Amino acid sequence: MKVCRRATFNAAHRLYRKDWSDEKNLSIFGKCSNPNFHGHNYTLEVWIEGEIDQETGYLIDLKIVKDLINEEVQERFDHRNLNLDCPEFANLNPTAENIAVVIWDLLRKRLDPKYGLSIKLWETQNNIIVYDGK
Amino acid sequence: MKVCRRATFNAAHRLYRKDWSDEKNLSIFGKCSNPNFHGHNYTLEVWIEGEIDQETGYLIDLKIVKDLINEEVQERFDHRNLNLDCPEFANLNPTAENIAVVIWDLLRKRLDPKYGLSIKLWETQNNIIVYDGK
Amino acid sequence: MKVCRRATFNAAHRLYRKDWSDEKNLSIFGKCSNPNFHGHNYTLEVWIEGEIDQETGYLIDLKIVKDLINEEVQERFDHRNLNLDCPEFANLNPTAENIAVVIWDLLRKRLDPKYGLSIKLWETQNNIIVYDGK
Amino acid sequence: MKVCRRATFNAAHRLYRKDWSDEKNLSIFGKCSNPNFHGHNYTLEVWIEGEIDQETGYLIDLKIVKDLINEEVQERFDHRNLNLDCPEFANLNPTAENIAVVIWDLLRKRLDPKYGLSIKLWETQNNIIVYDGK
Amino acid sequence: MKVCRRATFNAAHRLYRKDWSDEKNLSIFGKCSNPNFHGHNYTLEVWIEGEIDQETGYLIDLKIVKDLINEEVQERFDHRNLNLDCPEFANLNPTAENIAVVIWDLLRKRLDPKYGLSIKLWETQNNIIVYDGK
Amino acid sequence: MKVCRRATFNAAHRLYRKDWSDEKNLSIFGKCSNPNFHGHNYTLEVWIEGEIDQETGYLIDLKIVKDLINEEVQERFDHRNLNLDCPEFANLNPTAENIAVVIWDLLRKRLDPKYGLSIKLWETQNNIIVYDGK
């Protein structure tokens, strides 16, 4: 069984590698490499896999997951510039794929190992990522 | 291949164990244990796994699934109080997890064993459950 | 110009008049009069009409509207039974129409008279109410 | 890891087998076999499975997937009659299941074998298909 | 105060004037004039304006509106070809604008004159019409 | 009658007045004044009011509106930093209210005066603006 908590955060970013020229960044990442950044409303689903606790009827109390997302994801990334404000992306290109990996790693450290974890991340209504640590 | 039929039902419930004190119910389930109940618009996706029938081009006629959901889920739970009106939850805490298990069991009995079955249940837009019988 | 803040609350209710017999309640309100209640995820849009403050560029700071909705609507009605827990509906049938009127009245008292106010309330994805005090 | 690109197309179709009588088509497919067709706004999600390219931080550039969907799906099926205009369905009943198989086959031929591929197709908000080639 | 009931119907159509050449139809209506039709999932909101009935707390029983939409709109247009199957469009180009006018006229005839009526019609998620009879 | 075309654009911004200290900007605009910007997926609905052209059955060809939105809004603001890249906001705080006014002004200049124009702009799923030039 899997349970999910959904949340959102709003951030600026640009796709950019410091070790590439501006021309190469532009040729690979197009308008997503705009030097002055652009931004998104990210929507995040955090999926926890496990078994129902027969005592409570919960797989996990989703309030705990809500608070965990707030502490690890929203406090860190909401209303921030991923490239400039967030050390996680100081040397990592903040593609949706890499954002999903970073979020998964942050949540995995805080979650009891008995639970499975996967992440679904919407960058726009048309671009979506799923990551489960593999 | 999997096909899905989506449906909704509206119900009242409270999270509550009869064998716990009101204080313990409140400390574990918080506002979800409000003695006079609260409620939700539940959204249900019923996913059937199988192979395409080469004659019809259907995996299964979704009208059959629609009718099955109506008989087993909507007739039973729509515009009801899960705790008071539904014997399925007389001794089972109606968490979203347990509701998903109950629905899966009800549908599994009615569905040809050649089909796989999984359930996705939204309690709110932010809280979601997936259950496939395992 | 109008600005809107959206919020949700989850509540139980039944459509019911104390001064009618159960039969009459059932004949008029159908399954919505189920004696043990049912419930909904209500979605609320609060629309404020006014002019842009040239200093801030805001019509109104939507954080103020968010907090106002929390205090006046969510603290009052979320995870509650409208009929039993909420004095506003002690003698008022909690139809979506009446809920919209009650919410509008609660917010109107708290909002500077220079602003216009209207309310949009979804009881389900298919049933919607708009009320502006007239 | 999986990434998804979402797109839409609008088409007419009827469910119909040429080798069946009109009566049999009607008895099996009901109103979906209306001789003069009906239609849908199809929503398509194309999911690509693979590994992050450490150089770009992309699993795959979703612009490539967007263009591929445009060439193989939208140019072919958008604003078309699936039964009359599309040779893919000349002898194949255009059920949502068969449409998903046809789209998967079209995309699979164009996609590097190192990527996994699955398709999610909404025929309506209530009827959904998932297909991954198995 | 206004209340709304939402419903959907799925239909085929083409934009086409009989008194124009195929070339002219194509030059004005583009791919929407495809001779073999295309189709849409139409979403309809029917908005009724009036006053709350103090006895019931309803502006109007939305079940009546639901049934009215079913009789006048869904029975007529769902799973139909608007151009070929529906006399309303025998000599009227079935643009979303004209569909909205036809639906408004059908419902207006059936609705008590004390109520105001407006229609919101989605042809796709990006194309929307509002009509109130003026 | 009104018709609408919906579109999206993704941009970075910060709420900020140059003539205020950083402290004052922070005290009024909170996390929205983060010096390194944040961003949003903006959703825009452009509503045109007018009469049906009896020849075409269109109020206006929505393809024209789509192209107009692309030229005046998406080319200008999509994947841009509103504060740094867009002269429209060089001396104007890019609140959602001001963005709506700027878009309305841009479109109004291009639209035949016989049409009415209003704008609906979602900054997030919870924050919405409507502006019609008054």
Short mmCIF file of C-alpha atoms in Angstrom, two decimals, chain B:
data_model
loop_
_atom_site.label_atom_id
_atom_site.label_comp_id
_atom_site.label_asym_id
_atom_site.label_seq_id
_atom_site.Cartn_x
_atom_site.Cartn_y
_atom_site.Cartn_z
CA MET B 1 -2.23 -2.93 -19.85
CA LYS B 2 -4.45 -1.22 -17.29
CA VAL B 3 -7.74 0.62 -17.64
CA CYS B 4 -9.36 2.89 -15.09
CA ARG B 5 -12.81 4.14 -14.24
CA ARG B 6 -13.08 7.18 -11.98
CA ALA B 7 -16.03 7.92 -9.67
CA THR B 8 -16.82 9.98 -6.58
CA PHE B 9 -18.77 9.59 -3.37
CA ASN B 10 -19.45 11.96 -0.47
CA ALA B 11 -19.44 10.65 3.09
CA ALA B 12 -19.08 11.62 6.74
CA HIS B 13 -16.66 9.88 9.07
CA ARG B 14 -14.53 10.28 12.16
CA LEU B 15 -11.29 8.53 13.04
CA TYR B 16 -12.02 6.71 16.27
CA ARG B 17 -11.42 3.48 18.15
CA LYS B 18 -14.16 2.45 20.53
CA ASP B 19 -11.65 0.72 22.81
CA TRP B 20 -9.68 3.95 23.31
CA SER B 21 -10.65 6.88 25.53
CA ASP B 22 -11.76 10.12 23.90
CA GLU B 23 -8.48 11.64 25.07
CA LYS B 24 -6.43 8.96 23.36
CA ASN B 25 -8.49 9.25 20.18
CA LEU B 26 -7.95 12.99 20.20
CA SER B 27 -4.22 12.72 20.87
CA ILE B 28 -3.69 10.27 17.98
CA PHE B 29 -6.27 11.45 15.43
CA GLY B 30 -6.54 15.16 16.29
CA LYS B 31 -9.36 17.08 14.65
CA CYS B 32 -10.15 13.97 12.54
CA SER B 33 -11.66 12.45 15.70
CA ASN B 34 -14.26 15.22 16.17
CA PRO B 35 -17.14 13.36 17.92
CA ASN B 36 -19.78 14.78 15.60
CA PHE B 37 -17.93 13.73 12.45
CA HIS B 38 -16.66 15.66 9.46
CA GLY B 39 -16.72 14.61 5.81
CA HIS B 40 -15.11 14.39 2.41
CA ASN B 41 -15.73 14.21 -1.30
CA TYR B 42 -13.86 10.99 -2.01
CA THR B 43 -12.55 10.44 -5.53
CA LEU B 44 -11.94 6.84 -6.52
CA GLU B 45 -10.01 5.37 -9.43
CA VAL B 46 -10.51 1.67 -10.06
CA TRP B 47 -7.69 0.20 -12.16
CA ILE B 48 -8.14 -3.16 -13.90
CA GLU B 49 -5.11 -4.98 -15.32
CA GLY B 50 -5.39 -7.52 -18.12
CA GLU B 51 -5.11 -8.08 -21.84
CA ILE B 52 -7.01 -6.59 -24.74
CA ASP B 53 -9.88 -8.76 -25.96
CA GLN B 54 -9.00 -8.99 -29.66
CA GLU B 55 -12.66 -9.22 -30.60
CA THR B 56 -13.85 -6.02 -28.94
CA GLY B 57 -10.65 -4.06 -28.50
CA TYR B 58 -11.59 -3.62 -24.84
CA LEU B 59 -9.58 -4.83 -21.88
CA ILE B 60 -12.95 -4.77 -20.13
CA ASP B 61 -16.08 -2.81 -20.96
CA LEU B 62 -15.74 0.22 -18.65
CA LYS B 63 -19.52 0.42 -18.42
CA ILE B 64 -19.33 -2.82 -16.44
CA VAL B 65 -16.76 -1.24 -14.11
CA LYS B 66 -18.91 1.89 -13.79
CA ASP B 67 -21.93 -0.21 -12.80
CA LEU B 68 -19.83 -2.29 -10.41
CA ILE B 69 -18.53 0.85 -8.68
CA ASN B 70 -22.07 2.14 -8.44
CA GLU B 71 -23.39 -1.07 -6.87
CA GLU B 72 -20.54 -1.87 -4.53
CA VAL B 73 -19.20 1.56 -3.60
CA GLN B 74 -21.62 4.40 -4.32
CA GLU B 75 -24.81 2.62 -3.23
CA ARG B 76 -23.02 1.63 -0.04
CA PHE B 77 -21.04 4.72 0.95
CA ASP B 78 -22.34 7.78 -0.93
CA HIS B 79 -24.20 10.25 1.28
CA ARG B 80 -23.61 7.99 4.28
CA ASN B 81 -21.85 8.15 7.61
CA LEU B 82 -19.12 5.52 7.34
CA ASN B 83 -18.95 4.94 11.11
CA LEU B 84 -22.68 4.77 11.81
CA ASP B 85 -24.33 3.62 8.59
CA CYS B 86 -21.84 1.14 7.16
CA PRO B 87 -21.32 -2.26 8.83
CA GLU B 88 -17.94 -2.53 7.08
CA PHE B 89 -16.64 0.09 9.52
CA ALA B 90 -18.54 -1.00 12.63
CA ASN B 91 -15.29 -2.30 14.06
CA LEU B 92 -12.80 -0.78 11.64
CA ASN B 93 -11.46 2.76 11.85
CA PRO B 94 -12.47 4.48 8.56
CA THR B 95 -9.06 5.90 7.68
CA ALA B 96 -8.50 6.42 3.98
CA GLU B 97 -6.23 3.36 4.09
CA ASN B 98 -8.95 1.15 5.53
CA ILE B 99 -11.57 2.55 3.15
CA ALA B 100 -9.29 1.62 0.25
CA VAL B 101 -8.87 -1.93 1.59
CA VAL B 102 -12.63 -2.34 2.07
CA ILE B 103 -13.37 -1.09 -1.46
CA TRP B 104 -10.69 -3.33 -2.94
CA ASP B 105 -12.15 -6.36 -1.13
CA LEU B 106 -15.68 -5.53 -2.28
CA LEU B 107 -14.63 -5.16 -5.91
CA ARG B 108 -12.24 -8.13 -5.91
CA LYS B 109 -15.11 -10.49 -5.03
CA ARG B 110 -17.09 -9.28 -8.02
CA LEU B 111 -14.29 -9.20 -10.58
CA ASP B 112 -13.17 -12.11 -12.77
CA PRO B 113 -9.91 -13.50 -11.26
CA LYS B 114 -8.19 -13.09 -14.61
CA TYR B 115 -8.06 -9.35 -13.98
CA GLY B 116 -5.64 -7.55 -11.68
CA LEU B 117 -7.15 -4.85 -9.47
CA SER B 118 -5.81 -1.74 -7.80
CA ILE B 119 -7.50 1.24 -6.16
CA LYS B 120 -6.50 4.89 -5.95
CA LEU B 121 -8.46 6.97 -3.44
CA TRP B 122 -8.28 10.75 -2.86
CA GLU B 123 -9.60 11.82 0.56
CA THR B 124 -8.65 15.41 -0.24
CA GLN B 125 -6.67 16.90 -3.09
CA ASN B 126 -3.56 16.47 -0.91
CA ASN B 127 -4.12 13.01 0.65
CA ILE B 128 -4.09 9.96 -1.62
CA ILE B 129 -3.97 6.17 -1.14
CA VAL B 130 -3.05 3.38 -3.57
CA TYR B 131 -3.86 -0.25 -2.74
CA ASP B 132 -3.53 -3.38 -4.86
CA GLY B 133 -4.35 -6.11 -2.34
CA LYS B 134 -0.82 -6.84 -1.19
#
